[in-house]
Structures are given as C-alpha cells and as structure tokens.
C-alpha cells in the first residue's frame, strides 16, 4: 500500500488512536474496529449510527472525525469527510501502466530489418511446403484447349500423377531454387509493409483499427511485393512449363534443351522480367487486402486473440482459412498473368496485354477458363500462408526484438492482481502476528487448572 506521510492529516488522526499520547502503538481491537468501519461505510451514514456500531467503533469514529483523543461526539459532516479521506489515502500501490517506449529512428530501422528477416525465413518455409501444388496449379492454368479430350491434364490430381510418372518426384520441385531466392524478399517486404502500415492506422489508446485501414494496409503490402514477385513468377513459370515442352518435343524435329534460371533471365532482360506486371498487381493487391483483413478478424473474433495466447494450430488455421477466399477470388487475374508470362507454343493464341488476354480467353474458352487451377490455387495459397504467418508470429515470440513484450493485457492484469493479493496477504499476516504478540507468547496454550 502507498505509505502515509507522517505529517499528513490522516496520519495525525490515526495517531490519536494509539494506546497513549506517548505511544505510537495501536491496539489490535482498535485496528479491527477501524477496518470494520472502512469495510462497510453504509452503517456510518445512517441517521442513527450509534445503533449499528459497537462502542469501540463509535469511539474510533468520533476520535478520527473530531480530531480529539477520547471525543464522545462528532458532526455528520466531519464523519463523512474523514471516511472519504481514509478511502482516498489508504490505497494500494498503483501499478505502472504498460506503455511501450517510442523507438528512435535507428531503432525503428532495426525493428523493420528484424521484421524483414523474420518474414524472409517464414516465407521460405511456407513456399517450400506447398511448391508441388503451385507447379500443378501453373500447368493447369497454362492449358489452352477448350475440348477435354485434347487436354494434357484432366484435372489437378491427373496433372499431379502425370508429372510424377513423366518427370519423377523431383519434377514436382522444378523451379524451387529461384522461388526460394525470390520468395524471401517477396514475403518479407509484404509482411513488413503490412505491419508498418497497420501500426500507423491503429489507435494508440484503444489498439483498434478500422476495416478500411486493414484493407489499405494489405493492399499496400500487395503492391509493394510486385517488384520482387513479377520477376520471380515469370522465371518460375517458365521453369515449371519446361517439362511439358520437353515431353511434347519427343519425336519432333525441333530440338528443345532445358534452360536454367540464369539463362531465362538473360533471355528476358530487365523489361521482360516485368512482363505481366499489371496482371500481377491486379492479383496481389486485392489478394493481400482480403487476406490480411480476414486473418486479423479470424484471430480476434473466432480464436479470441487478446483473451488468450494463440497456439500453433490456431495461427495455422487462421492463416489457412483466410487464404481460401483471397486465393479463389483472385484466380482470374492469376490466369491472365500466367498466360501473359508463359511462352506461347506454335499455333497457340498470343496475347498482347491485360485486356487483350481477358477478351481472348473469354471468347475462346468461356468464363470457366478464368477459374482454371482455382482449387489448386486454394490448396497452394491456403496452407502456404497458414504456414508462413504461423512461423512469422511464432518466430516473433521465440526471438523477440529487444524491448518488445508479447504479454497480453489480461496477463498483465492477472499479474497485478496477484501482486495486490500478495501484499494484502502479508498485511493480514503481519496483523495476526501483532495480535499474538500483544496477547502474550503463550496465546492459545493449554493451562491446567490449579487445585
């Protein structure tokens, strides 16, 4: 409890309750009478308080209210004032409110670099886990035939089986190298920008953020990643399609050799690496706006973040579920991007731009073509972002940035409550010891009757 100043009015009034003017000792019965008065002040404010108070409580009340030792009466106003004074003075020690210190410019740069590094590692793990599904998705989207009998793959499962049969297990991971090299900065900048923009739109007092602010943060994160995503995607897609081209070239007079990532980059050049960037923006901006908003609300509204610390399964499910609508609703933009970035084979339609691709796909293959590979995209994006966001948040907990605390408000409140209970328990224990001391060292001992 907050120590009382010896010169304060309440200290001087409490001193009047001592056993004698020369002593600072207050008897335990007097202390109990004071506690009884403070614990139920409604008895004091009645019209006839003397009828509901014990004689000792009445003496204590009159002494405190009048400011005179042994006073026999006090005015109602003075009684009310002294009770209010006691309540305001005898307060528990206030706990310091947890407020993070504002970071300096250098610390802010280091914090964003820390987020970038965590995002890079988490993004690499998420990409490696679902890469075979991504390869199947790309090959399904690249099919141009509208007649089922002319298609190389009937569906995603058929594509998966034929890749293993024709190219082996390693064929499912064709293009993984460039993907891992590019996905680190891609996911890192995406997660870093989202966190940074969200922090600017979050109310510092309440910790709340409007849905519009969440969507804008996600959209800006999606737009920022395109500078890394587009070159990565076009190289990855061409590596993933090579298996088809090599299989179709068997028996033909045209020789086709397998190209590596470096060869493809040299062939494309700087401008070619950003072919289809408009479709990439059309896909990534709405995807991130939908994804991060859904992810945040799933954690808060479904898994009750803030009331408890979310576990691995909670984070994985929140990230995976949020990826489902985000992935499927942006499949048309992903189909257009794939068609623009892949090399058209002989006899296939050539697209000159975003609008031209959308128009020709609809005319030649119908509306359903825009959702080719949609299920595979869900099965790829959903677990990928679930694993990525789970790793991202767990790494933040395991390797926290210096000065950052992940303690929940409820945990801080519980800690403060335990501290207050501990202080109160010690307070009562001290009073019990005082009672034993005042009563004599043989308090409670059996004393045989003398004959």
Short mmCIF file of C-alpha atoms in Angstrom, two decimals:
data_model
loop_
_atom_site.label_atom_id
_atom_site.label_comp_id
_atom_site.label_asym_id
_atom_site.label_seq_id
_atom_site.Cartn_x
_atom_site.Cartn_y
_atom_site.Cartn_z
CA UNK A 1 0.00 0.00 0.00
CA UNK A 2 1.04 3.61 -0.52
CA UNK A 3 3.00 4.76 2.58
CA UNK A 4 1.38 7.62 4.51
CA UNK A 5 3.34 10.78 5.13
CA UNK A 6 3.86 11.27 8.90
CA UNK A 7 2.79 14.91 8.56
CA UNK A 8 -0.39 14.18 6.58
CA UNK A 9 -3.76 14.92 8.27
CA UNK A 10 -4.80 11.29 8.14
CA UNK A 11 -1.56 10.18 9.84
CA UNK A 12 -2.11 12.69 12.62
CA UNK A 13 -5.69 11.48 13.09
CA UNK A 14 -4.64 7.83 13.14
CA UNK A 15 -2.02 8.65 15.77
CA UNK A 16 -4.87 9.68 18.09
CA UNK A 17 -5.95 6.02 18.16
CA UNK A 18 -2.72 4.95 19.89
CA UNK A 19 -2.87 3.41 23.34
CA UNK A 20 -1.41 6.55 24.95
CA UNK A 21 -0.24 10.02 23.86
CA UNK A 22 3.39 8.92 24.27
CA UNK A 23 2.99 5.67 22.34
CA UNK A 24 2.68 5.01 18.62
CA UNK A 25 1.20 1.55 19.20
CA UNK A 26 -2.40 0.96 18.13
CA UNK A 27 -4.09 -1.99 19.79
CA UNK A 28 -5.35 -4.76 17.59
CA UNK A 29 -9.01 -4.37 18.72
CA UNK A 30 -8.82 -0.70 17.72
CA UNK A 31 -7.34 -1.69 14.36
CA UNK A 32 -10.17 -4.18 13.77
CA UNK A 33 -12.72 -1.51 14.64
CA UNK A 34 -11.16 0.84 12.05
CA UNK A 35 -11.17 -1.89 9.37
CA UNK A 36 -14.80 -2.68 10.18
CA UNK A 37 -15.76 0.96 9.72
CA UNK A 38 -13.99 1.23 6.37
CA UNK A 39 -15.32 -2.10 5.07
CA UNK A 40 -18.98 -1.07 5.48
CA UNK A 41 -19.36 2.72 5.41
CA UNK A 42 -23.13 2.42 4.82
CA UNK A 43 -23.59 1.78 8.55
CA UNK A 44 -21.90 5.09 9.36
CA UNK A 45 -24.04 7.20 7.02
CA UNK A 46 -27.29 6.07 8.62
CA UNK A 47 -29.35 8.60 10.59
CA UNK A 48 -28.56 6.91 13.89
CA UNK A 49 -25.11 5.36 13.50
CA UNK A 50 -24.70 4.64 17.19
CA UNK A 51 -27.37 1.96 16.97
CA UNK A 52 -25.43 -0.06 14.36
CA UNK A 53 -21.87 0.42 15.67
CA UNK A 54 -20.11 -1.20 18.56
CA UNK A 55 -18.91 1.08 21.41
CA UNK A 56 -15.29 0.75 20.29
CA UNK A 57 -16.20 1.54 16.66
CA UNK A 58 -18.10 4.61 17.89
CA UNK A 59 -15.08 5.81 19.89
CA UNK A 60 -12.74 5.29 16.90
CA UNK A 61 -15.12 7.13 14.58
CA UNK A 62 -15.58 10.10 16.92
CA UNK A 63 -11.83 10.39 17.52
CA UNK A 64 -10.98 10.38 13.81
CA UNK A 65 -13.80 12.74 12.86
CA UNK A 66 -13.29 15.32 15.63
CA UNK A 67 -9.50 15.16 15.77
CA UNK A 68 -9.56 14.85 19.58
CA UNK A 69 -8.49 11.85 21.63
CA UNK A 70 -11.40 10.33 23.51
CA UNK A 71 -14.03 12.52 21.85
CA UNK A 72 -17.61 11.45 22.60
CA UNK A 73 -19.30 13.03 19.56
CA UNK A 74 -18.70 14.37 16.04
CA UNK A 75 -20.73 16.18 13.41
CA UNK A 76 -22.15 14.18 10.44
CA UNK A 77 -20.14 16.34 8.03
CA UNK A 78 -16.85 15.63 9.79
CA UNK A 79 -17.68 11.90 9.89
CA UNK A 80 -18.36 11.84 6.15
CA UNK A 81 -15.16 13.79 5.42
CA UNK A 82 -12.91 11.51 7.47
CA UNK A 83 -14.30 8.34 5.87
CA UNK A 84 -13.70 9.81 2.39
CA UNK A 85 -10.20 10.86 3.45
CA UNK A 86 -9.40 7.36 4.70
CA UNK A 87 -10.56 5.79 1.45
CA UNK A 88 -8.51 8.16 -0.67
CA UNK A 89 -5.38 7.79 1.49
CA UNK A 90 -5.35 4.03 2.13
CA UNK A 91 -4.96 2.88 -1.48
CA UNK A 92 -2.93 0.01 -2.93
CA UNK A 93 0.30 0.91 -4.70
CA UNK A 94 -0.72 1.85 -8.27
CA UNK A 95 0.80 -0.40 -10.91
CA UNK A 96 2.69 1.35 -13.65
CA UNK A 97 0.71 1.23 -16.90
CA UNK A 98 2.44 -0.76 -19.61
CA UNK A 99 3.32 1.63 -22.38
CA UNK A 100 5.97 0.76 -24.97
CA UNK A 101 8.61 3.40 -25.27
CA UNK A 102 8.71 5.18 -28.63
CA UNK A 103 11.57 3.95 -30.79
CA UNK A 104 14.30 6.19 -32.05
CA UNK A 105 14.92 6.48 -35.79
CA UNK A 106 17.76 3.94 -35.67
CA UNK A 107 15.74 1.50 -33.56
CA UNK A 108 12.81 1.80 -35.97
CA UNK A 109 15.10 0.91 -38.89
CA UNK A 110 16.49 -2.04 -36.92
CA UNK A 111 12.96 -3.17 -36.00
CA UNK A 112 11.84 -3.16 -39.65
CA UNK A 113 15.02 -5.06 -40.60
CA UNK A 114 14.18 -7.58 -37.87
CA UNK A 115 10.65 -7.98 -39.28
CA UNK A 116 12.12 -8.35 -42.78
CA UNK A 117 14.46 -11.15 -41.66
CA UNK A 118 11.68 -12.99 -39.79
CA UNK A 119 9.39 -12.65 -42.82
CA UNK A 120 12.09 -13.97 -45.18
CA UNK A 121 12.61 -17.15 -43.15
CA UNK A 122 8.89 -17.71 -42.64
CA UNK A 123 8.16 -17.10 -46.34
CA UNK A 124 10.81 -19.60 -47.43
CA UNK A 125 9.31 -22.29 -45.20
CA UNK A 126 5.79 -21.64 -46.46
CA UNK A 127 6.86 -21.69 -50.13
CA UNK A 128 8.80 -24.95 -49.85
CA UNK A 129 5.89 -26.73 -48.14
CA UNK A 130 3.38 -26.13 -50.96
CA UNK A 131 5.62 -25.87 -54.03
CA UNK A 132 4.34 -29.11 -55.70
CA UNK A 133 0.78 -27.75 -55.54
CA UNK A 134 1.97 -24.50 -57.10
CA UNK A 135 3.54 -26.39 -60.01
CA UNK A 136 0.27 -28.29 -60.64
CA UNK A 137 -1.67 -25.01 -60.49
CA UNK A 138 0.60 -23.38 -63.07
CA UNK A 139 0.36 -26.28 -65.52
CA UNK A 140 -3.42 -26.42 -65.22
CA UNK A 141 -3.71 -22.69 -65.93
CA UNK A 142 -1.45 -22.94 -68.98
CA UNK A 143 -3.67 -25.44 -70.80
CA UNK A 144 -5.16 -23.72 -73.86
CA UNK A 145 -7.53 -26.36 -75.28
CA UNK A 146 -11.25 -25.98 -74.69
CA UNK A 147 -12.04 -29.63 -75.57
CA UNK A 148 -11.43 -32.05 -72.68
CA UNK A 149 -10.12 -34.80 -74.96
CA UNK A 150 -7.36 -32.54 -76.26
CA UNK A 151 -6.15 -31.57 -72.82
CA UNK A 152 -2.92 -32.96 -71.43
CA UNK A 153 -4.36 -32.99 -67.91
CA UNK A 154 -7.97 -33.76 -66.98
CA UNK A 155 -7.75 -32.17 -63.53
CA UNK A 156 -5.29 -31.26 -60.80
CA UNK A 157 -4.97 -34.83 -59.49
CA UNK A 158 -4.35 -36.14 -63.02
CA UNK A 159 -1.70 -33.47 -63.51
CA UNK A 160 -0.01 -34.44 -60.24
CA UNK A 161 0.12 -38.12 -61.26
CA UNK A 162 1.45 -37.44 -64.77
CA UNK A 163 4.20 -35.12 -63.51
CA UNK A 164 5.46 -37.87 -61.18
CA UNK A 165 5.18 -40.52 -63.92
CA UNK A 166 6.91 -38.49 -66.64
CA UNK A 167 9.40 -36.40 -64.64
CA UNK A 168 9.76 -38.17 -61.32
CA UNK A 169 9.30 -36.77 -57.81
CA UNK A 170 11.89 -34.06 -58.46
CA UNK A 171 9.71 -32.80 -61.29
CA UNK A 172 7.28 -31.50 -58.66
CA UNK A 173 10.04 -29.19 -57.38
CA UNK A 174 11.21 -27.84 -60.74
CA UNK A 175 11.92 -24.12 -60.30
CA UNK A 176 12.06 -24.29 -56.49
CA UNK A 177 15.54 -22.70 -56.38
CA UNK A 178 14.56 -19.34 -57.88
CA UNK A 179 11.33 -19.50 -55.89
CA UNK A 180 13.21 -19.70 -52.59
CA UNK A 181 15.64 -16.98 -53.64
CA UNK A 182 12.82 -14.66 -54.63
CA UNK A 183 10.21 -15.57 -52.04
CA UNK A 184 12.38 -14.40 -49.15
CA UNK A 185 12.32 -10.68 -50.07
CA UNK A 186 8.80 -11.02 -51.52
CA UNK A 187 7.15 -12.34 -48.35
CA UNK A 188 9.44 -10.29 -46.12
CA UNK A 189 8.52 -6.95 -47.71
CA UNK A 190 4.85 -7.95 -47.82
CA UNK A 191 4.66 -8.77 -44.10
CA UNK A 192 6.85 -5.83 -43.12
CA UNK A 193 4.82 -3.27 -45.09
CA UNK A 194 1.54 -4.66 -43.77
CA UNK A 195 2.72 -4.44 -40.14
CA UNK A 196 4.16 -0.96 -40.67
CA UNK A 197 1.04 0.49 -42.30
CA UNK A 198 -1.27 -1.21 -39.79
CA UNK A 199 0.67 0.35 -36.93
CA UNK A 200 0.12 3.79 -38.46
CA UNK A 201 -3.67 3.27 -38.72
CA UNK A 202 -4.03 1.67 -35.26
CA UNK A 203 -5.42 3.81 -32.44
CA UNK A 204 -2.63 4.09 -29.85
CA UNK A 205 -5.05 4.29 -26.90
CA UNK A 206 -7.50 1.51 -27.77
CA UNK A 207 -5.37 -0.65 -30.08
CA UNK A 208 -8.27 -0.79 -32.56
CA UNK A 209 -8.03 -0.37 -36.33
CA UNK A 210 -10.84 0.27 -38.81
CA UNK A 211 -11.59 -2.32 -41.52
CA UNK A 212 -10.75 0.28 -44.18
CA UNK A 213 -7.32 0.75 -42.57
CA UNK A 214 -6.76 -3.02 -42.52
CA UNK A 215 -7.65 -3.37 -46.19
CA UNK A 216 -5.50 -0.40 -47.18
CA UNK A 217 -2.53 -1.85 -45.28
CA UNK A 218 -2.99 -5.19 -47.05
CA UNK A 219 -3.37 -3.53 -50.45
CA UNK A 220 -0.17 -1.52 -49.97
CA UNK A 221 1.63 -4.69 -48.89
CA UNK A 222 0.43 -6.47 -52.03
CA UNK A 223 1.51 -3.61 -54.29
CA UNK A 224 4.96 -3.37 -52.68
CA UNK A 225 5.77 -7.03 -53.31
CA UNK A 226 5.24 -6.89 -57.10
CA UNK A 227 8.75 -5.50 -57.61
CA UNK A 228 10.01 -8.90 -56.39
CA UNK A 229 7.05 -11.08 -57.32
CA UNK A 230 6.87 -10.48 -61.08
CA UNK A 231 10.46 -11.43 -62.00
CA UNK A 232 10.21 -14.39 -59.64
CA UNK A 233 6.90 -15.56 -61.10
CA UNK A 234 7.89 -15.35 -64.76
CA UNK A 235 11.12 -17.32 -64.21
CA UNK A 236 9.35 -19.88 -62.02
CA UNK A 237 6.51 -20.37 -64.52
CA UNK A 238 8.87 -20.94 -67.44
CA UNK A 239 10.83 -23.47 -65.44
CA UNK A 240 7.60 -25.25 -64.45
CA UNK A 241 6.37 -25.45 -68.07
CA UNK A 242 9.66 -26.88 -69.40
CA UNK A 243 8.66 -30.45 -68.52
CA UNK A 244 5.60 -30.19 -70.80
CA UNK A 245 7.60 -28.69 -73.66
CA UNK A 246 10.31 -31.36 -73.45
CA UNK A 247 7.70 -34.13 -73.43
CA UNK A 248 5.92 -32.70 -76.47
CA UNK A 249 9.24 -32.28 -78.31
CA UNK A 250 9.98 -36.02 -78.14
CA UNK A 251 9.86 -37.39 -81.70
CA UNK A 252 9.71 -33.95 -83.30
CA UNK A 253 12.42 -32.44 -85.48
CA UNK A 254 12.71 -29.35 -83.29
CA UNK A 255 15.30 -29.78 -80.57
CA UNK A 256 14.50 -28.19 -77.23
CA UNK A 257 17.07 -28.04 -74.45
CA UNK A 258 16.38 -27.49 -70.78
CA UNK A 259 17.19 -23.94 -69.65
CA UNK A 260 18.24 -22.82 -66.19
CA UNK A 261 17.04 -19.77 -64.29
CA UNK A 262 20.07 -17.69 -65.30
CA UNK A 263 19.52 -18.48 -68.99
CA UNK A 264 15.86 -17.46 -68.76
CA UNK A 265 16.76 -14.18 -67.02
CA UNK A 266 19.29 -13.36 -69.76
CA UNK A 267 16.74 -14.13 -72.48
CA UNK A 268 14.06 -11.95 -70.91
CA UNK A 269 16.18 -8.97 -69.92
CA UNK A 270 15.10 -6.36 -67.38
CA UNK A 271 11.97 -5.30 -69.28
CA UNK A 272 10.92 -8.89 -69.98
CA UNK A 273 11.14 -9.77 -66.28
CA UNK A 274 8.24 -7.40 -65.65
CA UNK A 275 6.00 -8.71 -68.42
CA UNK A 276 2.51 -9.18 -66.99
CA UNK A 277 3.19 -6.82 -64.07
CA UNK A 278 -0.24 -5.21 -64.48
CA UNK A 279 -1.93 -8.61 -64.03
CA UNK A 280 0.38 -9.30 -61.10
CA UNK A 281 -0.78 -6.06 -59.45
CA UNK A 282 -4.40 -6.94 -60.26
CA UNK A 283 -3.91 -10.21 -58.41
CA UNK A 284 -1.67 -9.27 -55.47
CA UNK A 285 -3.34 -6.02 -54.35
CA UNK A 286 -6.86 -7.45 -53.77
CA UNK A 287 -5.40 -10.74 -52.52
CA UNK A 288 -3.47 -9.05 -49.72
CA UNK A 289 -6.32 -6.66 -48.90
CA UNK A 290 -8.71 -9.61 -48.46
CA UNK A 291 -6.20 -11.93 -46.83
CA UNK A 292 -4.77 -9.75 -44.07
CA UNK A 293 -8.21 -8.37 -43.13
CA UNK A 294 -9.71 -11.87 -42.86
CA UNK A 295 -6.68 -13.15 -40.97
CA UNK A 296 -6.86 -10.37 -38.40
CA UNK A 297 -10.59 -10.82 -37.78
CA UNK A 298 -10.35 -14.60 -37.61
CA UNK A 299 -7.72 -14.33 -34.89
CA UNK A 300 -9.68 -11.73 -32.93
CA UNK A 301 -13.30 -12.82 -33.44
CA UNK A 302 -13.03 -16.60 -33.86
CA UNK A 303 -9.89 -17.64 -31.99
CA UNK A 304 -10.22 -14.87 -29.33
CA UNK A 305 -6.80 -13.30 -29.63
CA UNK A 306 -6.28 -10.87 -26.75
CA UNK A 307 -8.14 -13.08 -24.31
CA UNK A 308 -5.55 -15.83 -24.60
CA UNK A 309 -2.31 -16.57 -26.41
CA UNK A 310 -2.96 -18.34 -29.69
CA UNK A 311 -1.23 -21.66 -30.24
CA UNK A 312 0.36 -23.10 -33.37
CA UNK A 313 -2.87 -24.74 -34.55
CA UNK A 314 -4.86 -21.52 -34.02
CA UNK A 315 -2.41 -19.48 -36.10
CA UNK A 316 -2.19 -22.17 -38.80
CA UNK A 317 -5.98 -22.43 -39.13
CA UNK A 318 -6.48 -18.65 -39.13
CA UNK A 319 -3.90 -18.21 -41.89
CA UNK A 320 -5.21 -21.14 -43.93
CA UNK A 321 -8.88 -20.17 -43.72
CA UNK A 322 -8.13 -16.54 -44.61
CA UNK A 323 -6.25 -17.73 -47.71
CA UNK A 324 -9.27 -19.54 -49.19
CA UNK A 325 -11.46 -16.58 -50.29
CA UNK A 326 -8.42 -14.45 -51.09
CA UNK A 327 -6.94 -17.12 -53.38
CA UNK A 328 -10.11 -18.11 -55.24
CA UNK A 329 -11.48 -14.61 -55.82
CA UNK A 330 -8.21 -13.50 -57.43
CA UNK A 331 -7.82 -16.60 -59.67
CA UNK A 332 -8.92 -14.76 -62.88
CA UNK A 333 -6.05 -12.28 -62.51
CA UNK A 334 -3.67 -15.17 -61.86
CA UNK A 335 -4.82 -16.97 -65.02
CA UNK A 336 -4.29 -13.84 -67.13
CA UNK A 337 -0.85 -13.30 -65.57
CA UNK A 338 0.19 -16.88 -66.32
CA UNK A 339 -0.92 -16.64 -69.97
CA UNK A 340 0.99 -13.35 -70.45
CA UNK A 341 4.19 -14.65 -68.88
CA UNK A 342 4.44 -18.09 -70.46
CA UNK A 343 5.97 -18.59 -73.93
CA UNK A 344 3.16 -19.40 -76.39
CA UNK A 345 3.70 -22.61 -78.33
CA UNK A 346 3.21 -22.86 -82.09
CA UNK A 347 -0.45 -22.48 -83.03
CA UNK A 348 -1.48 -21.07 -79.66
CA UNK A 349 -3.07 -17.66 -79.15
CA UNK A 350 -0.68 -14.81 -78.46
CA UNK A 351 -1.78 -12.12 -76.02
CA UNK A 352 -0.62 -8.52 -76.28
CA UNK A 353 -1.80 -7.22 -72.92
CA UNK A 354 -4.12 -7.49 -69.95
CA UNK A 355 -7.34 -6.51 -71.72
CA UNK A 356 -6.49 -8.47 -74.86
CA UNK A 357 -5.80 -11.62 -72.82
CA UNK A 358 -9.04 -11.31 -70.86
CA UNK A 359 -11.07 -10.80 -74.04
CA UNK A 360 -9.49 -13.70 -75.97
CA UNK A 361 -9.68 -16.14 -73.06
CA UNK A 362 -13.38 -15.43 -72.61
CA UNK A 363 -14.07 -15.68 -76.36
CA UNK A 364 -12.13 -18.90 -76.98
CA UNK A 365 -12.56 -20.82 -73.73
CA UNK A 366 -15.51 -19.27 -71.90
CA UNK A 367 -15.94 -17.80 -68.44
CA UNK A 368 -14.89 -21.00 -66.65
CA UNK A 369 -11.37 -20.63 -68.05
CA UNK A 370 -10.77 -17.70 -65.70
CA UNK A 371 -11.03 -20.09 -62.76
CA UNK A 372 -8.74 -22.81 -64.13
CA UNK A 373 -6.46 -24.01 -61.37
CA UNK A 374 -8.70 -22.31 -58.79
CA UNK A 375 -8.90 -25.34 -56.46
CA UNK A 376 -5.16 -25.93 -56.83
CA UNK A 377 -4.60 -22.24 -56.06
CA UNK A 378 -6.64 -22.59 -52.87
CA UNK A 379 -4.78 -25.76 -51.86
CA UNK A 380 -1.50 -23.94 -52.53
CA UNK A 381 -2.15 -20.46 -51.10
CA UNK A 382 -4.17 -21.57 -48.09
CA UNK A 383 -1.56 -23.84 -46.44
CA UNK A 384 1.31 -21.67 -47.69
CA UNK A 385 0.07 -18.52 -46.00
CA UNK A 386 -1.09 -20.52 -42.99
CA UNK A 387 2.43 -21.91 -42.53
CA UNK A 388 4.06 -18.55 -43.34
CA UNK A 389 2.00 -16.50 -40.88
CA UNK A 390 2.26 -19.19 -38.20
CA UNK A 391 6.07 -19.22 -38.49
CA UNK A 392 6.17 -15.41 -38.67
CA UNK A 393 4.28 -14.98 -35.39
CA UNK A 394 5.99 -17.86 -33.59
CA UNK A 395 9.45 -16.55 -34.56
CA UNK A 396 8.47 -13.16 -33.12
CA UNK A 397 7.65 -14.88 -29.83
CA UNK A 398 10.74 -17.10 -29.76
CA UNK A 399 13.18 -14.36 -30.84
CA UNK A 400 11.58 -11.09 -29.64
CA UNK A 401 13.00 -7.74 -30.63
CA UNK A 402 14.81 -6.09 -27.66
CA UNK A 403 12.33 -4.06 -25.63
CA UNK A 404 9.24 -5.67 -27.18
CA UNK A 405 6.73 -7.51 -24.96
CA UNK A 406 4.14 -10.02 -26.15
CA UNK A 407 2.36 -10.16 -22.77
CA UNK A 408 -1.41 -9.92 -23.16
CA UNK A 409 -3.39 -7.21 -21.29
CA UNK A 410 -5.21 -9.97 -19.41
CA UNK A 411 -1.89 -11.47 -18.34
CA UNK A 412 -0.68 -8.08 -17.08
CA UNK A 413 -3.95 -7.57 -15.18
CA UNK A 414 -3.67 -11.05 -13.65
CA UNK A 415 -0.08 -10.33 -12.63
CA UNK A 416 -1.12 -7.06 -10.97
CA UNK A 417 -3.97 -8.86 -9.19
CA UNK A 418 -1.56 -11.49 -7.86
CA UNK A 419 0.78 -8.77 -6.62
CA UNK A 420 -2.08 -6.99 -4.84
CA UNK A 421 -3.29 -10.26 -3.29
CA UNK A 422 0.26 -10.96 -2.10
CA UNK A 423 0.50 -7.52 -0.48
CA UNK A 424 -2.88 -8.00 1.21
CA UNK A 425 -1.93 -11.46 2.48
CA UNK A 426 1.28 -10.11 4.00
CA UNK A 427 -0.69 -7.24 5.52
CA UNK A 428 -3.11 -9.63 7.25
CA UNK A 429 -0.30 -11.97 8.31
CA UNK A 430 1.52 -9.08 10.00
CA UNK A 431 -1.61 -8.11 11.86
CA UNK A 432 -2.12 -11.69 13.05
CA UNK A 433 1.43 -11.78 14.39
CA UNK A 434 0.81 -8.47 16.17
CA UNK A 435 -2.28 -9.97 17.80
CA UNK A 436 -0.27 -12.95 19.04
CA UNK A 437 2.46 -10.65 20.33
CA UNK A 438 0.04 -8.38 22.20
CA UNK A 439 -1.76 -11.35 23.75
CA UNK A 440 1.39 -12.96 25.10
CA UNK A 441 3.72 -15.65 23.87
CA UNK A 442 1.52 -18.37 25.42
CA UNK A 443 -1.53 -17.36 23.38
CA UNK A 444 -3.69 -20.45 22.80
CA UNK A 445 -1.64 -22.69 25.09
CA UNK A 446 -3.45 -25.06 27.42
CA UNK A 447 -3.15 -24.02 31.03
CA UNK A 448 -4.16 -26.74 33.53
CA UNK A 449 -6.44 -25.61 36.27
CA UNK A 450 -4.81 -25.30 39.69
CA UNK A 451 -6.21 -27.36 42.54
#
